[in-house]
Amino acid sequence: MEKTEDQLVKTDVSLLSRHVLEQAVPIRDWLLNEAGPNGDPGAAFDGFCERLLDSGIPLDRASLSVEILHSENSGIGWYWQPGDASEARIFPHGPASAEMYENSPLFEVNATGEWLKLWLPDTPDERFGIVPDLKRDGYVHYICAPMPFTGTNANSVAFATRNAAGFSPTDIAILHSVMPAMRLTAEVIALNNRISTVLKTYVGEEPQKHI
């Protein structure tokens, strides 16, 4: 018997969902069972990005931004590209960092709680401060996702590709599927690092290790 159009659509959706789960579940398991307990944010982010790449997502650039509670610094970011370990960058308190943040996609997604997807060839340069740099470096598709923690919303992760077709619907579905585990893992690591920072401040480097 010939399948109707509705049946064919349902079959395609079912196959897509199965493929997404096959790619997403191992990444989620790794995040929850290995990345979180490891406690190293740079290594966790590297492993996350490498597994996305291995799943077939054409990932050429990724960044993770996390708010920190510190007397001198407001946040920390990790920047990843294929073949390199992620590079950490500290953002100090002050007007320069505040202006950069307010002119960034991070500010919008943290304010709205919604994912932001930019097809860069059609995005005006003035939309965000980062847009001209992304275009110059050959990126065509940029996605930024909010990553709210308990008590703070100023955390996010962003992905970019030079692939001419951009991220496919399957790629985006995989990203949506793994983000809850990524958020939880990042929050656990951030909380542990925050506790370590507080202990170092009040009892010193060596005592905090024993505590």
PDB file of N, CA and C in Angstrom, residues 88-173:
ATOM      1  N   ALA A  88      41.050  30.561  27.823  1.00  0.00           N
ATOM      2  CA  ALA A  88      40.239  31.257  28.824  1.00  0.00           C
ATOM      3  C   ALA A  88      40.558  32.749  28.817  1.00  0.00           C
ATOM      4  N   ARG A  89      39.521  33.551  29.018  1.00  0.00           N
ATOM      5  CA  ARG A  89      39.704  35.003  29.070  1.00  0.00           C
ATOM      6  C   ARG A  89      38.873  35.555  30.222  1.00  0.00           C
ATOM      7  N   ILE A  90      39.502  36.373  31.065  1.00  0.00           N
ATOM      8  CA  ILE A  90      38.827  36.976  32.219  1.00  0.00           C
ATOM      9  C   ILE A  90      38.282  38.350  31.844  1.00  0.00           C
ATOM     10  N   PHE A  91      37.069  38.653  32.315  1.00  0.00           N
ATOM     11  CA  PHE A  91      36.464  39.960  32.078  1.00  0.00           C
ATOM     12  C   PHE A  91      36.395  40.732  33.401  1.00  0.00           C
ATOM     13  N   PRO A  92      37.193  41.780  33.531  1.00  0.00           N
ATOM     14  CA  PRO A  92      37.183  42.550  34.781  1.00  0.00           C
ATOM     15  C   PRO A  92      35.940  43.426  34.891  1.00  0.00           C
ATOM     16  N   HIS A  93      35.599  43.786  36.130  1.00  0.00           N
ATOM     17  CA  HIS A  93      34.534  44.763  36.320  1.00  0.00           C
ATOM     18  C   HIS A  93      34.961  46.083  35.684  1.00  0.00           C
ATOM     19  N   GLY A  94      33.997  46.854  35.221  1.00  0.00           N
ATOM     20  CA  GLY A  94      34.333  48.167  34.673  1.00  0.00           C
ATOM     21  C   GLY A  94      33.493  48.490  33.457  1.00  0.00           C
ATOM     22  N   PRO A  95      33.511  49.752  33.042  1.00  0.00           N
ATOM     23  CA  PRO A  95      32.669  50.207  31.926  1.00  0.00           C
ATOM     24  C   PRO A  95      33.009  49.543  30.595  1.00  0.00           C
ATOM     25  N   ALA A  96      34.279  49.238  30.351  1.00  0.00           N
ATOM     26  CA  ALA A  96      34.659  48.636  29.062  1.00  0.00           C
ATOM     27  C   ALA A  96      34.037  47.250  28.906  1.00  0.00           C
ATOM     28  N   SER A  97      34.132  46.418  29.959  1.00  0.00           N
ATOM     29  CA  SER A  97      33.540  45.085  29.905  1.00  0.00           C
ATOM     30  C   SER A  97      32.015  45.165  29.829  1.00  0.00           C
ATOM     31  N   ALA A  98      31.434  46.113  30.580  1.00  0.00           N
ATOM     32  CA  ALA A  98      29.974  46.266  30.576  1.00  0.00           C
ATOM     33  C   ALA A  98      29.471  46.670  29.195  1.00  0.00           C
ATOM     34  N   GLU A  99      30.176  47.579  28.545  1.00  0.00           N
ATOM     35  CA  GLU A  99      29.770  48.027  27.208  1.00  0.00           C
ATOM     36  C   GLU A  99      29.879  46.886  26.191  1.00  0.00           C
ATOM     37  N   MET A 100      30.968  46.119  26.264  1.00  0.00           N
ATOM     38  CA  MET A 100      31.159  44.997  25.349  1.00  0.00           C
ATOM     39  C   MET A 100      30.043  43.968  25.533  1.00  0.00           C
ATOM     40  N   TYR A 101      29.697  43.685  26.795  1.00  0.00           N
ATOM     41  CA  TYR A 101      28.641  42.711  27.083  1.00  0.00           C
ATOM     42  C   TYR A 101      27.293  43.193  26.566  1.00  0.00           C
ATOM     43  N   GLU A 102      26.970  44.454  26.782  1.00  0.00           N
ATOM     44  CA  GLU A 102      25.667  44.988  26.380  1.00  0.00           C
ATOM     45  C   GLU A 102      25.515  45.072  24.863  1.00  0.00           C
ATOM     46  N   ASN A 103      26.643  45.046  24.134  1.00  0.00           N
ATOM     47  CA  ASN A 103      26.606  45.089  22.673  1.00  0.00           C
ATOM     48  C   ASN A 103      26.836  43.702  22.078  1.00  0.00           C
ATOM     49  N   SER A 104      26.566  42.675  22.864  1.00  0.00           N
ATOM     50  CA  SER A 104      26.844  41.310  22.421  1.00  0.00           C
ATOM     51  C   SER A 104      25.569  40.474  22.355  1.00  0.00           C
ATOM     52  N   PRO A 105      25.593  39.378  21.589  1.00  0.00           N
ATOM     53  CA  PRO A 105      24.448  38.463  21.573  1.00  0.00           C
ATOM     54  C   PRO A 105      24.154  37.888  22.951  1.00  0.00           C
ATOM     55  N   LEU A 106      25.187  37.757  23.790  1.00  0.00           N
ATOM     56  CA  LEU A 106      25.021  37.197  25.129  1.00  0.00           C
ATOM     57  C   LEU A 106      24.004  38.002  25.926  1.00  0.00           C
ATOM     58  N   PHE A 107      24.094  39.325  25.822  1.00  0.00           N
ATOM     59  CA  PHE A 107      23.191  40.198  26.568  1.00  0.00           C
ATOM     60  C   PHE A 107      21.737  39.938  26.147  1.00  0.00           C
ATOM     61  N   GLU A 108      21.522  39.791  24.834  1.00  0.00           N
ATOM     62  CA  GLU A 108      20.156  39.573  24.351  1.00  0.00           C
ATOM     63  C   GLU A 108      19.600  38.232  24.805  1.00  0.00           C
ATOM     64  N   VAL A 109      20.380  37.155  24.659  1.00  0.00           N
ATOM     65  CA  VAL A 109      19.835  35.838  25.020  1.00  0.00           C
ATOM     66  C   VAL A 109      19.652  35.716  26.530  1.00  0.00           C
ATOM     67  N   ASN A 110      20.516  36.362  27.298  1.00  0.00           N
ATOM     68  CA  ASN A 110      20.358  36.306  28.749  1.00  0.00           C
ATOM     69  C   ASN A 110      19.145  37.113  29.201  1.00  0.00           C
ATOM     70  N   ALA A 111      18.832  38.181  28.465  1.00  0.00           N
ATOM     71  CA  ALA A 111      17.672  39.013  28.813  1.00  0.00           C
ATOM     72  C   ALA A 111      16.366  38.349  28.398  1.00  0.00           C
ATOM     73  N   THR A 112      16.369  37.666  27.249  1.00  0.00           N
ATOM     74  CA  THR A 112      15.130  37.091  26.726  1.00  0.00           C
ATOM     75  C   THR A 112      14.927  35.637  27.136  1.00  0.00           C
ATOM     76  N   GLY A 113      16.024  34.928  27.429  1.00  0.00           N
ATOM     77  CA  GLY A 113      15.930  33.506  27.714  1.00  0.00           C
ATOM     78  C   GLY A 113      15.695  32.667  26.472  1.00  0.00           C
ATOM     79  N   GLU A 114      15.832  33.278  25.289  1.00  0.00           N
ATOM     80  CA  GLU A 114      15.579  32.585  24.025  1.00  0.00           C
ATOM     81  C   GLU A 114      16.876  32.378  23.243  1.00  0.00           C
ATOM     82  N   TRP A 115      16.918  31.323  22.440  1.00  0.00           N
ATOM     83  CA  TRP A 115      18.053  31.072  21.563  1.00  0.00           C
ATOM     84  C   TRP A 115      18.072  32.136  20.466  1.00  0.00           C
ATOM     85  N   LEU A 116      19.272  32.529  20.057  1.00  0.00           N
ATOM     86  CA  LEU A 116      19.444  33.499  18.979  1.00  0.00           C
ATOM     87  C   LEU A 116      20.176  32.809  17.834  1.00  0.00           C
ATOM     88  N   LYS A 117      19.609  32.874  16.625  1.00  0.00           N
ATOM     89  CA  LYS A 117      20.230  32.271  15.449  1.00  0.00           C
ATOM     90  C   LYS A 117      20.410  33.359  14.393  1.00  0.00           C
ATOM     91  N   LEU A 118      21.648  33.575  13.972  1.00  0.00           N
ATOM     92  CA  LEU A 118      21.954  34.614  12.995  1.00  0.00           C
ATOM     93  C   LEU A 118      22.515  33.997  11.722  1.00  0.00           C
ATOM     94  N   TRP A 119      21.857  34.252  10.599  1.00  0.00           N
ATOM     95  CA  TRP A 119      22.435  33.928   9.290  1.00  0.00           C
ATOM     96  C   TRP A 119      23.263  35.152   8.912  1.00  0.00           C
ATOM     97  N   LEU A 120      24.565  35.047   9.073  1.00  0.00           N
ATOM     98  CA  LEU A 120      25.436  36.219   9.052  1.00  0.00           C
ATOM     99  C   LEU A 120      25.434  36.997   7.735  1.00  0.00           C
ATOM    100  N   PRO A 121      25.338  36.348   6.559  1.00  0.00           N
ATOM    101  CA  PRO A 121      25.299  37.152   5.329  1.00  0.00           C
ATOM    102  C   PRO A 121      24.140  38.148   5.300  1.00  0.00           C
ATOM    103  N   ASP A 122      23.057  37.858   6.033  1.00  0.00           N
ATOM    104  CA  ASP A 122      21.906  38.759   6.051  1.00  0.00           C
ATOM    105  C   ASP A 122      21.829  39.615   7.318  1.00  0.00           C
ATOM    106  N   THR A 123      22.844  39.526   8.179  1.00  0.00           N
ATOM    107  CA  THR A 123      22.822  40.248   9.449  1.00  0.00           C
ATOM    108  C   THR A 123      23.588  41.561   9.322  1.00  0.00           C
ATOM    109  N   PRO A 124      22.969  42.701   9.625  1.00  0.00           N
ATOM    110  CA  PRO A 124      23.683  43.985   9.550  1.00  0.00           C
ATOM    111  C   PRO A 124      24.876  44.021  10.514  1.00  0.00           C
ATOM    112  N   ASP A 125      25.943  44.640  10.097  1.00  0.00           N
ATOM    113  CA  ASP A 125      27.148  44.712  10.932  1.00  0.00           C
ATOM    114  C   ASP A 125      26.874  45.352  12.281  1.00  0.00           C
ATOM    115  N   GLU A 126      25.948  46.303  12.316  1.00  0.00           N
ATOM    116  CA  GLU A 126      25.698  47.035  13.554  1.00  0.00           C
ATOM    117  C   GLU A 126      24.809  46.270  14.536  1.00  0.00           C
ATOM    118  N   ARG A 127      24.312  45.097  14.144  1.00  0.00           N
ATOM    119  CA  ARG A 127      23.409  44.346  15.039  1.00  0.00           C
ATOM    120  C   ARG A 127      24.099  44.025  16.363  1.00  0.00           C
ATOM    121  N   PHE A 128      25.321  43.491  16.293  1.00  0.00           N
ATOM    122  CA  PHE A 128      26.121  43.213  17.487  1.00  0.00           C
ATOM    123  C   PHE A 128      27.584  43.521  17.165  1.00  0.00           C
ATOM    124  N   GLY A 129      28.348  43.842  18.190  1.00  0.00           N
ATOM    125  CA  GLY A 129      29.747  44.187  17.978  1.00  0.00           C
ATOM    126  C   GLY A 129      30.570  43.069  17.354  1.00  0.00           C
ATOM    127  N   ILE A 130      30.160  41.819  17.583  1.00  0.00           N
ATOM    128  CA  ILE A 130      30.929  40.680  17.108  1.00  0.00           C
ATOM    129  C   ILE A 130      30.664  40.346  15.634  1.00  0.00           C
ATOM    130  N   VAL A 131      29.574  40.856  15.069  1.00  0.00           N
ATOM    131  CA  VAL A 131      29.164  40.467  13.721  1.00  0.00           C
ATOM    132  C   VAL A 131      30.228  40.751  12.660  1.00  0.00           C
ATOM    133  N   PRO A 132      30.821  41.959  12.599  1.00  0.00           N
ATOM    134  CA  PRO A 132      31.848  42.201  11.578  1.00  0.00           C
ATOM    135  C   PRO A 132      33.040  41.245  11.696  1.00  0.00           C
ATOM    136  N   ASP A 133      33.432  40.908  12.937  1.00  0.00           N
ATOM    137  CA  ASP A 133      34.556  39.988  13.130  1.00  0.00           C
ATOM    138  C   ASP A 133      34.213  38.590  12.631  1.00  0.00           C
ATOM    139  N   LEU A 134      32.996  38.135  12.910  1.00  0.00           N
ATOM    140  CA  LEU A 134      32.577  36.819  12.450  1.00  0.00           C
ATOM    141  C   LEU A 134      32.556  36.755  10.920  1.00  0.00           C
ATOM    142  N   LYS A 135      32.032  37.780  10.289  1.00  0.00           N
ATOM    143  CA  LYS A 135      32.001  37.827   8.826  1.00  0.00           C
ATOM    144  C   LYS A 135      33.413  37.842   8.254  1.00  0.00           C
ATOM    145  N   ARG A 136      34.263  38.641   8.838  1.00  0.00           N
ATOM    146  CA  ARG A 136      35.646  38.738   8.362  1.00  0.00           C
ATOM    147  C   ARG A 136      36.350  37.387   8.415  1.00  0.00           C
ATOM    148  N   ASP A 137      36.050  36.601   9.444  1.00  0.00           N
ATOM    149  CA  ASP A 137      36.700  35.307   9.615  1.00  0.00           C
ATOM    150  C   ASP A 137      35.996  34.178   8.860  1.00  0.00           C
ATOM    151  N   GLY A 138      34.986  34.519   8.075  1.00  0.00           N
ATOM    152  CA  GLY A 138      34.374  33.533   7.193  1.00  0.00           C
ATOM    153  C   GLY A 138      33.220  32.736   7.760  1.00  0.00           C
ATOM    154  N   TYR A 139      32.704  33.104   8.921  1.00  0.00           N
ATOM    155  CA  TYR A 139      31.580  32.374   9.500  1.00  0.00           C
ATOM    156  C   TYR A 139      30.275  32.810   8.822  1.00  0.00           C
ATOM    157  N   VAL A 140      29.360  31.856   8.653  1.00  0.00           N
ATOM    158  CA  VAL A 140      28.101  32.175   7.987  1.00  0.00           C
ATOM    159  C   VAL A 140      26.876  31.970   8.882  1.00  0.00           C
ATOM    160  N   HIS A 141      27.004  31.149   9.907  1.00  0.00           N
ATOM    161  CA  HIS A 141      25.860  30.849  10.771  1.00  0.00           C
ATOM    162  C   HIS A 141      26.335  30.883  12.223  1.00  0.00           C
ATOM    163  N   TYR A 142      25.593  31.605  13.049  1.00  0.00           N
ATOM    164  CA  TYR A 142      25.971  31.802  14.456  1.00  0.00           C
ATOM    165  C   TYR A 142      24.750  31.533  15.324  1.00  0.00           C
ATOM    166  N   ILE A 143      24.945  30.752  16.376  1.00  0.00           N
ATOM    167  CA  ILE A 143      23.866  30.420  17.314  1.00  0.00           C
ATOM    168  C   ILE A 143      24.348  30.713  18.728  1.00  0.00           C
ATOM    169  N   CYS A 144      23.526  31.401  19.496  1.00  0.00           N
ATOM    170  CA  CYS A 144      23.851  31.677  20.899  1.00  0.00           C
ATOM    171  C   CYS A 144      22.686  31.205  21.761  1.00  0.00           C
ATOM    172  N   ALA A 145      22.998  30.452  22.803  1.00  0.00           N
ATOM    173  CA  ALA A 145      21.967  29.872  23.664  1.00  0.00           C
ATOM    174  C   ALA A 145      22.158  30.322  25.108  1.00  0.00           C
ATOM    175  N   PRO A 146      21.079  30.724  25.785  1.00  0.00           N
ATOM    176  CA  PRO A 146      21.181  31.078  27.200  1.00  0.00           C
ATOM    177  C   PRO A 146      21.419  29.834  28.040  1.00  0.00           C
ATOM    178  N   MET A 147      22.097  30.020  29.163  1.00  0.00           N
ATOM    179  CA  MET A 147      22.395  28.896  30.039  1.00  0.00           C
ATOM    180  C   MET A 147      22.192  29.352  31.491  1.00  0.00           C
ATOM    181  N   PRO A 148      20.947  29.550  31.909  1.00  0.00           N
ATOM    182  CA  PRO A 148      20.689  30.086  33.251  1.00  0.00           C
ATOM    183  C   PRO A 148      21.109  29.125  34.360  1.00  0.00           C
ATOM    184  N   PHE A 149      21.809  29.680  35.363  1.00  0.00           N
ATOM    185  CA  PHE A 149      22.163  28.925  36.559  1.00  0.00           C
ATOM    186  C   PHE A 149      21.225  29.370  37.680  1.00  0.00           C
ATOM    187  N   THR A 150      21.260  28.646  38.778  1.00  0.00           N
ATOM    188  CA  THR A 150      20.505  29.059  39.957  1.00  0.00           C
ATOM    189  C   THR A 150      21.081  30.380  40.466  1.00  0.00           C
ATOM    190  N   GLY A 151      20.261  31.427  40.466  1.00  0.00           N
ATOM    191  CA  GLY A 151      20.716  32.708  40.994  1.00  0.00           C
ATOM    192  C   GLY A 151      21.354  33.631  39.986  1.00  0.00           C
ATOM    193  N   THR A 152      21.627  33.179  38.761  1.00  0.00           N
ATOM    194  CA  THR A 152      22.211  34.068  37.756  1.00  0.00           C
ATOM    195  C   THR A 152      21.818  33.608  36.358  1.00  0.00           C
ATOM    196  N   ASN A 153      21.501  34.589  35.502  1.00  0.00           N
ATOM    197  CA  ASN A 153      21.146  34.282  34.122  1.00  0.00           C
ATOM    198  C   ASN A 153      22.250  34.672  33.147  1.00  0.00           C
ATOM    199  N   ALA A 154      23.326  35.271  33.635  1.00  0.00           N
ATOM    200  CA  ALA A 154      24.357  35.824  32.747  1.00  0.00           C
ATOM    201  C   ALA A 154      25.373  34.767  32.319  1.00  0.00           C
ATOM    202  N   ASN A 155      24.877  33.680  31.763  1.00  0.00           N
ATOM    203  CA  ASN A 155      25.736  32.603  31.274  1.00  0.00           C
ATOM    204  C   ASN A 155      25.188  32.140  29.928  1.00  0.00           C
ATOM    205  N   SER A 156      26.079  31.829  28.994  1.00  0.00           N
ATOM    206  CA  SER A 156      25.609  31.423  27.675  1.00  0.00           C
ATOM    207  C   SER A 156      26.699  30.661  26.936  1.00  0.00           C
ATOM    208  N   VAL A 157      26.279  29.993  25.860  1.00  0.00           N
ATOM    209  CA  VAL A 157      27.216  29.273  25.009  1.00  0.00           C
ATOM    210  C   VAL A 157      26.862  29.613  23.567  1.00  0.00           C
ATOM    211  N   ALA A 158      27.889  29.745  22.719  1.00  0.00           N
ATOM    212  CA  ALA A 158      27.658  30.136  21.329  1.00  0.00           C
ATOM    213  C   ALA A 158      28.423  29.207  20.390  1.00  0.00           C
ATOM    214  N   PHE A 159      27.849  29.011  19.205  1.00  0.00           N
ATOM    215  CA  PHE A 159      28.432  28.132  18.199  1.00  0.00           C
ATOM    216  C   PHE A 159      28.434  28.854  16.857  1.00  0.00           C
ATOM    217  N   ALA A 160      29.471  28.626  16.044  1.00  0.00           N
ATOM    218  CA  ALA A 160      29.527  29.233  14.712  1.00  0.00           C
ATOM    219  C   ALA A 160      30.145  28.248  13.732  1.00  0.00           C
ATOM    220  N   THR A 161      29.728  28.383  12.468  1.00  0.00           N
ATOM    221  CA  THR A 161      30.261  27.507  11.429  1.00  0.00           C
ATOM    222  C   THR A 161      30.582  28.297  10.165  1.00  0.00           C
ATOM    223  N   ARG A 162      31.591  27.803   9.433  1.00  0.00           N
ATOM    224  CA  ARG A 162      31.914  28.347   8.112  1.00  0.00           C
ATOM    225  C   ARG A 162      31.249  27.533   7.005  1.00  0.00           C
ATOM    226  N   ASN A 163      30.588  26.453   7.368  1.00  0.00           N
ATOM    227  CA  ASN A 163      29.915  25.595   6.395  1.00  0.00           C
ATOM    228  C   ASN A 163      28.925  26.420   5.579  1.00  0.00           C
ATOM    229  N   ALA A 164      29.029  26.351   4.258  1.00  0.00           N
ATOM    230  CA  ALA A 164      28.215  27.207   3.388  1.00  0.00           C
ATOM    231  C   ALA A 164      26.723  27.037   3.624  1.00  0.00           C
ATOM    232  N   ALA A 165      26.312  25.841   4.027  1.00  0.00           N
ATOM    233  CA  ALA A 165      24.883  25.589   4.272  1.00  0.00           C
ATOM    234  C   ALA A 165      24.478  25.918   5.703  1.00  0.00           C
ATOM    235  N   GLY A 166      25.433  26.290   6.539  1.00  0.00           N
ATOM    236  CA  GLY A 166      25.131  26.591   7.933  1.00  0.00           C
ATOM    237  C   GLY A 166      24.851  25.333   8.737  1.00  0.00           C
ATOM    238  N   PHE A 167      24.287  25.516   9.906  1.00  0.00           N
ATOM    239  CA  PHE A 167      23.863  24.382  10.738  1.00  0.00           C
ATOM    240  C   PHE A 167      22.532  23.860  10.211  1.00  0.00           C
ATOM    241  N   SER A 168      22.428  22.545  10.081  1.00  0.00           N
ATOM    242  CA  SER A 168      21.190  21.946   9.583  1.00  0.00           C
ATOM    243  C   SER A 168      20.166  21.846  10.714  1.00  0.00           C
ATOM    244  N   PRO A 169      18.885  21.586  10.378  1.00  0.00           N
ATOM    245  CA  PRO A 169      17.889  21.348  11.427  1.00  0.00           C
ATOM    246  C   PRO A 169      18.289  20.215  12.370  1.00  0.00           C
ATOM    247  N   THR A 170      18.942  19.183  11.833  1.00  0.00           N
ATOM    248  CA  THR A 170      19.412  18.087  12.682  1.00  0.00           C
ATOM    249  C   THR A 170      20.490  18.567  13.640  1.00  0.00           C
ATOM    250  N   ASP A 171      21.438  19.367  13.134  1.00  0.00           N
ATOM    251  CA  ASP A 171      22.491  19.922  13.991  1.00  0.00           C
ATOM    252  C   ASP A 171      21.878  20.714  15.145  1.00  0.00           C
ATOM    253  N   ILE A 172      20.917  21.551  14.816  1.00  0.00           N
ATOM    254  CA  ILE A 172      20.289  22.406  15.830  1.00  0.00           C
ATOM    255  C   ILE A 172      19.497  21.564  16.825  1.00  0.00           C
ATOM    256  N   ALA A 173      18.851  20.515  16.334  1.00  0.00           N
ATOM    257  CA  ALA A 173      18.100  19.623  17.230  1.00  0.00           C
ATOM    258  C   ALA A 173      19.044  18.926  18.212  1.00  0.00           C
TER     259      ALA A 173
END
